[in-house]
Coordinates of C-alpha atoms in Angstrom, one line a residue:
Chain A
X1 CA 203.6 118.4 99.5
X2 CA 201.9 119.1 96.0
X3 CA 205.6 119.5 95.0
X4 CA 206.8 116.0 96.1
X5 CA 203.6 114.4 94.4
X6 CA 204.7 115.9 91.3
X7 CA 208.2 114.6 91.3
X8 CA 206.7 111.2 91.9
X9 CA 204.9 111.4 89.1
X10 CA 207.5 112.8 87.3
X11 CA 209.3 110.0 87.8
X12 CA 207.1 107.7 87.1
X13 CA 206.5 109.5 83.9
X14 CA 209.7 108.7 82.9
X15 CA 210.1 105.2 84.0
X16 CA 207.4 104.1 82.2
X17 CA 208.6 105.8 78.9
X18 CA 212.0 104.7 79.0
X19 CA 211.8 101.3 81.0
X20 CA 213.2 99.5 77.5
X21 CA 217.0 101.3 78.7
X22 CA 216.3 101.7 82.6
X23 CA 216.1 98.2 83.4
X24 CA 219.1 96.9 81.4
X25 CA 221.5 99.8 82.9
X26 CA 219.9 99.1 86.5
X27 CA 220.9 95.2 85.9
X28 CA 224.3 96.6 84.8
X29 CA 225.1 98.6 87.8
X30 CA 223.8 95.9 90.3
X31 CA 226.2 93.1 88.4
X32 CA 228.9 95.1 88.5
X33 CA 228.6 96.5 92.2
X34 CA 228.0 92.4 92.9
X35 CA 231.2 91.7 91.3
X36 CA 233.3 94.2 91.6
X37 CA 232.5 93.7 95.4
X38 CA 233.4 89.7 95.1
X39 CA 236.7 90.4 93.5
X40 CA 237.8 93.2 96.4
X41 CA 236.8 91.4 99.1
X42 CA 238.3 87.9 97.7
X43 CA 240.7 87.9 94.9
X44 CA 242.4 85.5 95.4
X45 CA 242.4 84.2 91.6
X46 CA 244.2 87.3 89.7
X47 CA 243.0 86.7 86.0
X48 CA 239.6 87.5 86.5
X49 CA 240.5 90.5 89.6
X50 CA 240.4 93.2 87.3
X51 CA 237.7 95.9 85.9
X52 CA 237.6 94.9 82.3
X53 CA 236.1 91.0 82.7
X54 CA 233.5 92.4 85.5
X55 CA 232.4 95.2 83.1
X56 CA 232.3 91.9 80.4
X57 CA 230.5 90.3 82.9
X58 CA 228.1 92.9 83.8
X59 CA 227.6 93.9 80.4
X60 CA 226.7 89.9 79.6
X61 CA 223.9 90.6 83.1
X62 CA 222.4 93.4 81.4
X63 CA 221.5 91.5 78.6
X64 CA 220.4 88.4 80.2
X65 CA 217.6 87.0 82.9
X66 CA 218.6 88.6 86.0
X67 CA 219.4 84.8 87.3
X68 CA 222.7 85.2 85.8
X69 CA 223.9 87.9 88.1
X70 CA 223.8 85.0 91.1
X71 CA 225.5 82.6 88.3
X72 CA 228.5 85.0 87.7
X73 CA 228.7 85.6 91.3
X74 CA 229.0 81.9 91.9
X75 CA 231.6 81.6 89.6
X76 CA 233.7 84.6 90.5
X77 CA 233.9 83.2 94.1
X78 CA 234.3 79.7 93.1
X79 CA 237.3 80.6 90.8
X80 CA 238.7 83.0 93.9
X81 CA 238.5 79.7 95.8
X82 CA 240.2 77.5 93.3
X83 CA 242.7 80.3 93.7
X84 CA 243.0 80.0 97.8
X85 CA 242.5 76.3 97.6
X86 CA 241.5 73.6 96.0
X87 CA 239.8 71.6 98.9
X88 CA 237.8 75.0 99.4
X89 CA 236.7 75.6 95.9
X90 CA 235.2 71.7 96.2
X91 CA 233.6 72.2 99.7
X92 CA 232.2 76.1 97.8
X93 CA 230.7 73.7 95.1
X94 CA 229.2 71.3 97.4
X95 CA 227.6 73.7 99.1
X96 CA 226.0 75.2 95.7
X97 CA 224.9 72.5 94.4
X98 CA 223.3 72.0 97.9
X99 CA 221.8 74.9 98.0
X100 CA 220.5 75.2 94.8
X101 CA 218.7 71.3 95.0
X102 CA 217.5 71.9 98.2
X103 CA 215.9 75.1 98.0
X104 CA 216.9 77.5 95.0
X105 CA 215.0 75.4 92.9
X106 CA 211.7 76.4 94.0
X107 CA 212.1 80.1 94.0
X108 CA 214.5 80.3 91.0
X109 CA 213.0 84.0 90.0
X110 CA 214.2 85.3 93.4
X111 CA 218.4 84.2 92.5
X112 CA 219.5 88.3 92.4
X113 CA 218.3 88.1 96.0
X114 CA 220.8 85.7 96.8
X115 CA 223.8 87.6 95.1
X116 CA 222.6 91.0 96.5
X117 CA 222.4 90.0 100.0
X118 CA 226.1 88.5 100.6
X119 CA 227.3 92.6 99.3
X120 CA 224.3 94.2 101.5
X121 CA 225.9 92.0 104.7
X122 CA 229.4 93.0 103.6
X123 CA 228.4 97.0 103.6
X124 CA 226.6 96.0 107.1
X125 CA 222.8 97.0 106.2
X126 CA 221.4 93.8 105.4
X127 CA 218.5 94.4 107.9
X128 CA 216.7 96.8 105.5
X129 CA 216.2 93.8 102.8
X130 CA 213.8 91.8 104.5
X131 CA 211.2 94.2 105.4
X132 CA 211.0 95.6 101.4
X133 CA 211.4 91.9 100.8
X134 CA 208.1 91.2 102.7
X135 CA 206.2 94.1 101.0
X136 CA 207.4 93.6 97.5
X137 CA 207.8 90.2 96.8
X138 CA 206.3 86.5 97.6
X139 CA 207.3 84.2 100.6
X140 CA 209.8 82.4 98.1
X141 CA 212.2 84.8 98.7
X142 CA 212.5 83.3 102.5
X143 CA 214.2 80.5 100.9
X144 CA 216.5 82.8 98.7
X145 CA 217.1 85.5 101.5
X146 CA 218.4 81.9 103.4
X147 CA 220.5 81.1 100.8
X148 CA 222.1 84.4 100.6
X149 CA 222.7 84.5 104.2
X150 CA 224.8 81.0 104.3
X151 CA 226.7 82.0 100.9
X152 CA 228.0 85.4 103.3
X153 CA 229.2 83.4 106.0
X154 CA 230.9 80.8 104.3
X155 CA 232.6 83.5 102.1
X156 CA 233.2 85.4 105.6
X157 CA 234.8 82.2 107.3
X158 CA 237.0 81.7 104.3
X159 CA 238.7 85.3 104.2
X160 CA 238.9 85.4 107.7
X161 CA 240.6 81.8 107.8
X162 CA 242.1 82.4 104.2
X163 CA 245.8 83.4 105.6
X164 CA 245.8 80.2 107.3
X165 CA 244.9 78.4 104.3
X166 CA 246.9 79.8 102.4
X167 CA 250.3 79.1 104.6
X168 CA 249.1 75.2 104.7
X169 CA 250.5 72.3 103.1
X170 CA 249.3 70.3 100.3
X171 CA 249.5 67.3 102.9
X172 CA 247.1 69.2 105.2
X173 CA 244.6 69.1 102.9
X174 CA 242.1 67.4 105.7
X175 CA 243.0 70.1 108.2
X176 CA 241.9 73.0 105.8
X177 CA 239.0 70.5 105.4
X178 CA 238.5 70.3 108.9
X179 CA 238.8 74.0 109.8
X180 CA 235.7 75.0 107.3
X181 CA 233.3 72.9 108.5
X182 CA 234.2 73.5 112.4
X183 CA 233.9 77.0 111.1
X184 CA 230.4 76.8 109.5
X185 CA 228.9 74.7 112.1
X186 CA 229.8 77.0 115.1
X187 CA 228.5 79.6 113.3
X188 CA 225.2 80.3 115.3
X189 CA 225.2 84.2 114.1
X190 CA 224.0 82.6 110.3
X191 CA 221.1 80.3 112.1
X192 CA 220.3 83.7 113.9
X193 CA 220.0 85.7 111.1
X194 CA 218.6 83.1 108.8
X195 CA 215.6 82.4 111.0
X196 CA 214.8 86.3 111.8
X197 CA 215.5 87.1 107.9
X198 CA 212.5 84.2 107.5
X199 CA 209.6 85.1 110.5
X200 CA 210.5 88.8 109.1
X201 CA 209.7 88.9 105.4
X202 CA 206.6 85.8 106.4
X203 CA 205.3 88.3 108.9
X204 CA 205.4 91.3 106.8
X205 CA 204.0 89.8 103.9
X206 CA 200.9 88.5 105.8
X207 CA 200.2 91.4 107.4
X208 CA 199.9 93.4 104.4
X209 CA 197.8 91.4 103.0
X210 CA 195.2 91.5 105.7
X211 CA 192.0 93.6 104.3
X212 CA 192.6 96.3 107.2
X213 CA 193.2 99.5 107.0
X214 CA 196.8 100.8 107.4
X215 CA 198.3 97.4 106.7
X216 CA 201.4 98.5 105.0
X217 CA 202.5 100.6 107.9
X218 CA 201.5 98.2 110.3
X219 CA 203.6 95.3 108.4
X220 CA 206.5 97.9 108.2
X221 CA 206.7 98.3 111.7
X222 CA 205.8 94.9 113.0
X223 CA 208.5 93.5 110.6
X224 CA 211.1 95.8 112.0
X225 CA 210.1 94.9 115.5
X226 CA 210.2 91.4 114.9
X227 CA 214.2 91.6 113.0
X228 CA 215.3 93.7 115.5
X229 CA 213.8 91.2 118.7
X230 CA 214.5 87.9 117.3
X231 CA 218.1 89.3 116.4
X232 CA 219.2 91.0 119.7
X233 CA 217.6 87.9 121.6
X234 CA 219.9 85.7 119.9
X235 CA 222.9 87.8 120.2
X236 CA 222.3 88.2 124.5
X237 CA 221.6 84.0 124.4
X238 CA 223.8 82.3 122.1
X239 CA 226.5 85.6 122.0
X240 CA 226.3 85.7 117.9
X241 CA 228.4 88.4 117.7
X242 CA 225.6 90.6 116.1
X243 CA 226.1 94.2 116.0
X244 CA 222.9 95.9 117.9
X245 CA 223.1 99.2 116.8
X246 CA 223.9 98.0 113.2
X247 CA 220.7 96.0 113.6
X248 CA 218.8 98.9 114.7
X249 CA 219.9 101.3 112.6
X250 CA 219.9 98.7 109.8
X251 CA 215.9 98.1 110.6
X252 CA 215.0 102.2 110.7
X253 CA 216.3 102.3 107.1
X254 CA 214.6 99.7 106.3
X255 CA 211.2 101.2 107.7
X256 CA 212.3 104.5 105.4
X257 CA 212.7 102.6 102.0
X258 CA 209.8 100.6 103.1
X259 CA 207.8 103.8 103.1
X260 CA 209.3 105.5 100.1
X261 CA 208.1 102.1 98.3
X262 CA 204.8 102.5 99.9
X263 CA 204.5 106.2 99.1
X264 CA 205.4 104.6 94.8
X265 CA 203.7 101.1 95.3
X266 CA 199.9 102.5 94.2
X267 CA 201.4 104.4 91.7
X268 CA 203.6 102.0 89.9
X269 CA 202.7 98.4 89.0
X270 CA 206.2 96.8 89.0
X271 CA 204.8 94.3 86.4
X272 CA 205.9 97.7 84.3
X273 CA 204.4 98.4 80.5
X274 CA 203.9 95.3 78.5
X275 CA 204.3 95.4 75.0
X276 CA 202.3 92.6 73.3
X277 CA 201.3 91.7 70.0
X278 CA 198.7 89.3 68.5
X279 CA 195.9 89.0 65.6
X280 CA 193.0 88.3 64.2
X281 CA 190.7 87.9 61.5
X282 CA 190.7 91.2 60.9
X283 CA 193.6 93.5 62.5
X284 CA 197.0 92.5 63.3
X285 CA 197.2 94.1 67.0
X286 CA 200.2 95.8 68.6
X287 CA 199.6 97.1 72.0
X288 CA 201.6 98.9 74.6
X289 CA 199.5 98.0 78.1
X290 CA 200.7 101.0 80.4
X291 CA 199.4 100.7 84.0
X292 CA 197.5 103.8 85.1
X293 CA 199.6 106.3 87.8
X294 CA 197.5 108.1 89.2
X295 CA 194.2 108.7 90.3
X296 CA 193.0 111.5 88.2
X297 CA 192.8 113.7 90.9
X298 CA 194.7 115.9 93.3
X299 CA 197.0 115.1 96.2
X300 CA 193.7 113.9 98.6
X301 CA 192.7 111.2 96.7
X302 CA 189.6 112.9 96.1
X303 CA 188.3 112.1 92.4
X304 CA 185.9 114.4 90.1
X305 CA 184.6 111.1 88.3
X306 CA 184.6 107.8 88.7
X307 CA 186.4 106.1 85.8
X308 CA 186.0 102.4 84.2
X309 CA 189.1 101.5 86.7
X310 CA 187.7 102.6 89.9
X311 CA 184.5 99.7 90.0
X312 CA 186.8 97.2 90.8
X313 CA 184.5 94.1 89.9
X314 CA 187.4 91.8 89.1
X315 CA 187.7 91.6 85.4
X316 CA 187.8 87.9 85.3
X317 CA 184.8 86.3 88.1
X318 CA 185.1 83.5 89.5
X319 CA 184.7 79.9 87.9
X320 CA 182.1 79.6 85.7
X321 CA 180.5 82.7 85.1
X322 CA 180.2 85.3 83.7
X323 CA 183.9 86.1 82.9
X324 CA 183.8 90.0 81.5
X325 CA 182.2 92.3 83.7
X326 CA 183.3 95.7 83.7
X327 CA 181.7 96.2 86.6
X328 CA 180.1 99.4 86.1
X329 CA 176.3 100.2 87.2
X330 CA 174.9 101.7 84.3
X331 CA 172.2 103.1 86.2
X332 CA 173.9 104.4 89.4
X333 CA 174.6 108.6 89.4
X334 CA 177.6 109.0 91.0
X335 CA 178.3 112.4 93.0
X336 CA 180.7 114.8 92.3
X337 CA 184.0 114.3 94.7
X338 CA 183.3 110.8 95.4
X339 CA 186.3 109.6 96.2
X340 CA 188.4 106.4 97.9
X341 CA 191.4 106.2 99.8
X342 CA 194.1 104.6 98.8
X343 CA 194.4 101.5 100.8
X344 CA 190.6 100.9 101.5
X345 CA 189.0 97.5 100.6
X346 CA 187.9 99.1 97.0
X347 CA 191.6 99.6 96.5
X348 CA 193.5 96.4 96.6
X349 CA 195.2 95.6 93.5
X350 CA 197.8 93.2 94.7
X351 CA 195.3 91.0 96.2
X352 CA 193.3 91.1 93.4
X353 CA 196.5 91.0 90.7
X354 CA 197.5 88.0 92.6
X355 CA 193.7 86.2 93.7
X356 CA 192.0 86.9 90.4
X357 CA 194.3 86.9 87.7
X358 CA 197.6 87.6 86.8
X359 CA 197.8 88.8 83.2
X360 CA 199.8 91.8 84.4
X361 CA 196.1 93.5 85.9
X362 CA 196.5 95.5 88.0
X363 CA 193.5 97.4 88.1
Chain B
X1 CA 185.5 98.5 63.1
X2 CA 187.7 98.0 66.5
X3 CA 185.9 96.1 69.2
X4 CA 187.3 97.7 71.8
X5 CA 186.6 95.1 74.8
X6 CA 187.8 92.0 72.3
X7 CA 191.0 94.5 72.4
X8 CA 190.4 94.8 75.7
X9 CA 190.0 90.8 76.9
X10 CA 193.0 89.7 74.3
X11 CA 195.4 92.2 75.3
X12 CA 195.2 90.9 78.9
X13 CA 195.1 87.3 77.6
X14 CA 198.2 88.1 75.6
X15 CA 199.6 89.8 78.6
X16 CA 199.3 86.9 80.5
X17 CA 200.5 84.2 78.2
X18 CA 203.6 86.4 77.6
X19 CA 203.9 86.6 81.4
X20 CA 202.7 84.2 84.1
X21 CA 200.9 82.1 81.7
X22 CA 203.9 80.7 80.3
X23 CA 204.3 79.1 83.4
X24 CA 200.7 78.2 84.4
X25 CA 200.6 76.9 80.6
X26 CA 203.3 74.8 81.1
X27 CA 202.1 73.2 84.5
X28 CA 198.4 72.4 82.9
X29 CA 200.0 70.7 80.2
X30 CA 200.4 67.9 82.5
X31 CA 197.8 65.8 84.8
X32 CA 198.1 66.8 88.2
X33 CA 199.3 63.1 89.3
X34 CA 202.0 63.4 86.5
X35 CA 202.9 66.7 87.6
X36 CA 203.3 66.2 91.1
X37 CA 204.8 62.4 90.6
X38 CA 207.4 64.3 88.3
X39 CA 208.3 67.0 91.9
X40 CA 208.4 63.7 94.1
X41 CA 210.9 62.7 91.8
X42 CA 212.6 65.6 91.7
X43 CA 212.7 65.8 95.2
X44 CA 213.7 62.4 96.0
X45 CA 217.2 62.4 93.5
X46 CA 217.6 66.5 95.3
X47 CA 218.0 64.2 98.6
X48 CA 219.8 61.7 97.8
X49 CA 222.6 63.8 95.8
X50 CA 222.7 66.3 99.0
X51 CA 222.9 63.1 101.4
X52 CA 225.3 61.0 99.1
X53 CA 227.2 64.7 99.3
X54 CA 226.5 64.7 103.4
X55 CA 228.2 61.0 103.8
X56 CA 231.2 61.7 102.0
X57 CA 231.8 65.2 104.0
X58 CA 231.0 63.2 107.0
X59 CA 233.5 60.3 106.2
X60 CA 236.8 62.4 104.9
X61 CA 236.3 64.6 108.3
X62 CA 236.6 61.4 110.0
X63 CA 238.6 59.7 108.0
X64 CA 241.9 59.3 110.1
X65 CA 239.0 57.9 112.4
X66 CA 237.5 55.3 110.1
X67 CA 240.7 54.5 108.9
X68 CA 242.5 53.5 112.3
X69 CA 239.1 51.5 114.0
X70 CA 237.7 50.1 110.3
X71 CA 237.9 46.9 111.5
X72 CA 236.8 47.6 115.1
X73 CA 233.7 49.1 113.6
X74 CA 230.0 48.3 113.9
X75 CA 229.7 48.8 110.2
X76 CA 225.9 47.6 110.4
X77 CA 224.5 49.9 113.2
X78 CA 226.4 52.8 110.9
X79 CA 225.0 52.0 107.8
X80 CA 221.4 52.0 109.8
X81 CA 221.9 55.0 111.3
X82 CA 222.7 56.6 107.8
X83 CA 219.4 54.8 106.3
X84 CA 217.4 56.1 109.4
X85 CA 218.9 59.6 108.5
X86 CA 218.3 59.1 105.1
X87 CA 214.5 57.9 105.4
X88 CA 213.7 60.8 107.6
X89 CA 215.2 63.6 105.4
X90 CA 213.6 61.6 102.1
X91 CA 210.0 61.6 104.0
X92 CA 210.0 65.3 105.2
X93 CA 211.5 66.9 101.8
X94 CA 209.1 65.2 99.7
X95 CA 206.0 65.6 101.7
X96 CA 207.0 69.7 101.5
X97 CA 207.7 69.4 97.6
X98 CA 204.2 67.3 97.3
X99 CA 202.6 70.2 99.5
X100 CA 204.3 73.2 97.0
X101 CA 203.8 70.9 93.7
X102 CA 200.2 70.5 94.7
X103 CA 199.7 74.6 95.6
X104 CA 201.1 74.8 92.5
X105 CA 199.3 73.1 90.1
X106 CA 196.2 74.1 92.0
X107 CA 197.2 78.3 91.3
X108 CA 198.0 77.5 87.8
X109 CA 195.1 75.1 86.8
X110 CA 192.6 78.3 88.0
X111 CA 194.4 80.7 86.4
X112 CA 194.6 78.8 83.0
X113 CA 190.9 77.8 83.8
X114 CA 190.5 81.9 83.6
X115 CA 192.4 82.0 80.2
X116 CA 189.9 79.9 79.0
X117 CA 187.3 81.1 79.4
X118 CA 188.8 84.7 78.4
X119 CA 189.3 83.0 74.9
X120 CA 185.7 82.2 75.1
X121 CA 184.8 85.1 75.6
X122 CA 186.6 86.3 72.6
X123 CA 185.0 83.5 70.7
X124 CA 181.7 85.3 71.6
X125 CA 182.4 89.2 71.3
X126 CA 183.8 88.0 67.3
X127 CA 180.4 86.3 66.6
X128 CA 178.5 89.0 68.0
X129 CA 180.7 91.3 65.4

């Protein structure tokens, strides 16, 4: 076990010291797999179904806000649709634009959700995403998970209907028309889906947020619960077509990441090292801000002195007061082997990162 | 001579305007009424693009329809049924961008208030110096 803590950290270690490279190559990979995955499954539109312009492409990703992974992805399939038809391509854009007034708008951070989970449906483990959604991220991502879902099944319902498109006339225009939006609005699997992806990531992100102990496992396994009822329900009532031992075994992986994530989460801020820089009237400042990893103790938890970090008065109080408290009793002796658990009410920097103030604290 | 909590209280304010704050910044830099009249807006032109969008969907599907009994049509009873639609959607999307736009501005105006006085606190650890 002391083994395992120290590869964590290990990996940590280098994480933090090389984050500048890490996260550009992980944006890389994820753009490519995205696109790469658009062009095998469509490619219909030959110039741009080849290696070299998704490597471009990815390499343009790496560089830029991870919102242009889902803007790439857009266009790739749009252009693959302007390649099938032209009456397609229009209904594609309509259903962007749509999308993206509706409900994009108001979560536009959470766009690589939206291009990740159209290729997580195609490989068949979709189910994992919500659960790790609900634990690392905000309730905005309902609205991009939703998104995602509808942009799979429209893309679904045009390659399976895409030979038949492809063999109509120019004159049938209205029929090709007439097929896709039959298509989408029989479609009761993507309602299905959409509305267990949403309770699951809402449920899961409440619950570990409640000040009890053993929240995170308790949101892991209530979410899973919750995707895996609400999705075989609908599949025995409306007969969605949903695989049940895909969602099953979809939802147990899920739980795994979920606790591999759990086993990082108090370890690693995802807010990452900040590197900031400012002055003044004395000393220009540069400052790398690196989150603390560990608690300064062994594998129990158990600490040999209680640091600046572990009086968790919040560094900013509330309106009005005093605002830089450090919280630390002067006067208090404390005992060798004090300790605190991780996951006990001292311990809850996400609610205070998010409740007291987000400058990247997270202690 | 480093004073280590000024380093301390304008790292994290740096942090924060480099981060969030950029956001929360931006939000404060309007009154609430002009910020939240501005996501009405917003809102309202989202809905009427999707639903001008919605009609014309609506009308080429039908269109062999509208084209054979256009003059057999109740035009008026359509065109209300297509304002009823219309009101309904209008009423329910903005009242749930008022509801975020007004979370919003709420998060960000306590936050910023939290900046503040984090720059007065800096104020005070340099005249103590």
């Amino acid at each position: 076990m002391k083994k395992v803590f120290e590869i964590r950290e290990k990996i940590i270690e280098i994480y933090y010291k090389y984050d500048v490279f890490i996260l550009p190559v992980l944006k890389l990979i994820i753009a490519f797999i995205v696109l790469h995955t658009v062009n095998s499954k469509m490619g219909y539109f030959t110039k741009i179904d080849n290696v070299a312009v998704e490597l471009i492409a990815s390499l343009l990703c790496s560089f830029l806000p991870s919102g242009m992974i889902l803007v790439f992805a857009g266009l790739f399939t749009l252009l693959h649709m302007y390649g099938l038809s032209l009456i397609v391509a229009g209904l594609g854009a309509v259903l962007y634009i749509v999308l993206y007034l509706l409900f994009l708008r108001f979560s536009p951070k959470s766009a690589l959700v939206v291009a990740v989970l159209p290729v997580l449906m195609l490989w068949k483990i979709p189910y994992m995403l919500p659960i790790i959604l609900g634990l690392a991220a905000s309730p905005g991502t309902v609205v991009a998970a939703g998104c995602g879902v509808v942009a799979y099944y429209f893309l679904h319902i045009i390659n399976s209907n895409s030979a038949t498109i492809a063999t109509m006339e120019l004159s049938e225009v209205q029929d090709q028309f007439k097929l896709m939006i039959d298509s989408m609005l029989a479609n009761k699997g993507m309602i299905i889906v959409v509305i267990a992806f949403a309770v699951t990531i809402i449920v899961v992100y409440l619950i570990r947020r409640l000040p009890i102990k053993r929240n995170w496992e308790i949101a892991i396994g209530a979410g899973a619960v919750l995707q895996i009822l609400i999705l075989l329900i609908g599949d025995v009532k409306l007969d969605t077509g949903i695989s049940p031992l895909n969602v099953i075994l979809g939802s147990v992986l899920g739980v795994a990441i979920a606790f591999v994530l759990k086993f990082f989460k108090f370890c690693v801020d995802f807010n990452r090292s900040e590197r900031v820089q400012f002055e003044d009237d004395d000393y220009y400042y540069y400052v790398k801000a690196v989150p603390k990893i560990n608690l300064g103790a062994g594998e129990s938890g158990r600490v040999r002195h209680i640091s600046r970090r572990m009086a968790r008065k919040p560094f900013i109080d509330s309106w009005g007061q005093e605002v830089y408290d450090d919280g630390i009793d002067e006067n208090y002796d404390y005992e060798e082997g004090e300790y605190y658990e991780e996951g006990s009410e001292e311990y809850e920097p996400e609610e205070y990162y998010e409740e007291n103030y987000d400058s990247g604290d997270e202690q | 001579m480093l004073n280590r909590e000024k380093v301390i209280v304008m790292t994290r304010m740096a942090s924060y305007e480099e981060g969030k704050g950029k956001e929360h910044l931006r939000i404060c830099s309007y009154f609430r009424s002009d910020y939240i009249g501005a996501a009405i807006l917003k809102a309202a032109a989202a809905v009427t693009i999707t639903f001008v969008f919605a009609i014309a969907l609506y009308i080429y599907y039908n269109f062999e329809d509208f084209m054979e009994n256009i003059y057999q049509m109740d035009m008026m009873s359509l065109v209300k049924a297509f304002g009823r639609y219309y009101l309904i959607s209008l009423i329910v999307y903005v009242a749930i961008s008022y509801i975020i736009a007004f979370v919003k501005y709420l998060i960000a105006r306590s936050n910023v208030r939290k900046y503040k006085n984090n720059l007065k606190m800096t104020r005070k650890l340099q005249k103590e110096k």
